[in-house]
Amino acid sequence: SASPECSINASAAWIDVVLLIDTSSNMGSANLRKISTVISLVMSKFTIGNRANISAGEHNTRVAVITYDHTARIVANFTDINSLGDLSTVLNKIQVSNTADANLYE
């Protein structure tokens, strides 16, 4: 077991989250905005960051963002997002592509 253990309290969670977001034109701008809103609401329960002092019992949640249409792209690495504000900024910059292809094979 991990020491210290991961909390069942979201604000004290010690996890890595990778958000995989479809940006193909099939998604549509309205749905992409809805997804961004839901992600922000859910992730607001977590302490987002990269500076936890695990030995002192501090935990936080690291977040990375990957988008895909016909190609997958790393939009933000774990070290790029240090707050809910950073995550919101990244999500708000994501645009729907002009291709309907969604490559689920790579």
C-alpha positions as semicolon CSV with decimal commas, in nm:
position;residue;x (nm);y (nm);z (nm)
1;S;0,000;0,000;0,000
2;A;0,108;0,355;-0,066
3;S;0,232;0,563;0,219
4;P;0,067;0,800;0,276
5;E;-0,248;0,660;0,121
6;C;-0,453;0,850;-0,136
7;S;-0,747;1,025;0,025
8;I;-1,111;0,957;-0,057
9;N;-1,155;1,335;-0,029
10;A;-1,117;1,480;-0,383
11;S;-0,938;1,793;-0,257
12;A;-0,669;1,571;-0,102
13;A;-0,646;1,322;-0,391
14;W;-0,309;1,216;-0,522
15;I;-0,376;1,112;-0,882
16;D;-0,285;1,175;-1,243
17;V;-0,569;1,253;-1,487
18;V;-0,530;1,246;-1,864
19;L;-0,817;1,412;-2,051
20;L;-0,864;1,274;-2,404
21;I;-1,089;1,505;-2,603
22;D;-1,233;1,443;-2,951
23;T;-1,196;1,761;-3,158
24;S;-1,321;1,623;-3,489
25;S;-1,592;1,825;-3,662
26;N;-1,842;1,556;-3,559
27;M;-1,802;1,683;-3,202
28;G;-1,921;2,033;-3,285
29;S;-1,830;2,356;-3,108
30;A;-2,131;2,352;-2,875
31;N;-2,054;2,000;-2,751
32;L;-1,687;2,086;-2,708
33;R;-1,783;2,384;-2,487
34;K;-2,018;2,161;-2,285
35;I;-1,737;1,911;-2,231
36;S;-1,503;2,190;-2,118
37;T;-1,763;2,316;-1,872
38;V;-1,826;1,970;-1,725
39;I;-1,453;1,899;-1,697
40;S;-1,398;2,230;-1,516
41;L;-1,684;2,159;-1,275
42;V;-1,561;1,808;-1,195
43;M;-1,196;1,908;-1,164
44;S;-1,284;2,201;-0,935
45;K;-1,324;1,941;-0,658
46;F;-0,954;1,847;-0,688
47;T;-0,643;2,033;-0,581
48;I;-0,463;2,069;-0,914
49;G;-0,089;2,118;-0,917
50;N;0,261;1,976;-0,932
51;R;0,417;2,091;-0,607
52;A;0,298;1,841;-0,349
53;N;0,522;1,756;-0,055
54;I;0,417;1,393;-0,020
55;S;0,628;1,339;0,291
56;A;0,434;1,621;0,462
57;G;0,102;1,465;0,364
58;E;0,030;1,712;0,084
59;H;-0,139;1,566;-0,220
60;N;-0,253;1,713;-0,548
61;T;-0,389;1,604;-0,882
62;R;-0,186;1,638;-1,200
63;V;-0,377;1,692;-1,524
64;A;-0,270;1,648;-1,887
65;V;-0,479;1,714;-2,198
66;I;-0,466;1,530;-2,531
67;T;-0,691;1,609;-2,827
68;Y;-0,754;1,401;-3,135
69;D;-0,917;1,415;-3,472
70;H;-0,724;1,240;-3,748
71;T;-0,412;1,305;-3,536
72;A;-0,353;1,299;-3,161
73;R;-0,192;1,607;-3,005
74;I;-0,056;1,669;-2,658
75;V;-0,209;2,003;-2,567
76;A;-0,078;2,017;-2,210
77;N;0,160;1,797;-2,014
78;F;0,127;1,727;-1,642
79;T;0,375;2,006;-1,569
80;D;0,185;2,266;-1,776
81;I;-0,127;2,277;-1,557
82;N;-0,078;2,402;-1,202
83;S;-0,427;2,526;-1,114
84;L;-0,791;2,510;-1,215
85;G;-0,733;2,842;-1,393
86;D;-0,455;2,687;-1,602
87;L;-0,684;2,396;-1,692
88;S;-0,967;2,633;-1,789
89;T;-0,729;2,833;-2,009
90;V;-0,613;2,517;-2,187
91;L;-0,969;2,390;-2,236
92;N;-1,094;2,727;-2,366
93;K;-0,822;2,732;-2,634
94;I;-0,924;2,396;-2,781
95;Q;-1,100;2,433;-3,116
96;V;-1,299;2,191;-3,327
97;S;-1,100;2,081;-3,631
98;N;-1,222;2,095;-3,989
99;T;-1,200;1,719;-4,036
100;A;-1,466;1,462;-3,952
101;D;-1,202;1,192;-3,907
102;A;-1,148;1,062;-3,556
103;N;-0,845;0,834;-3,550
104;L;-0,901;0,588;-3,271
105;Y;-0,630;0,348;-3,386
106;E;-0,302;0,525;-3,300
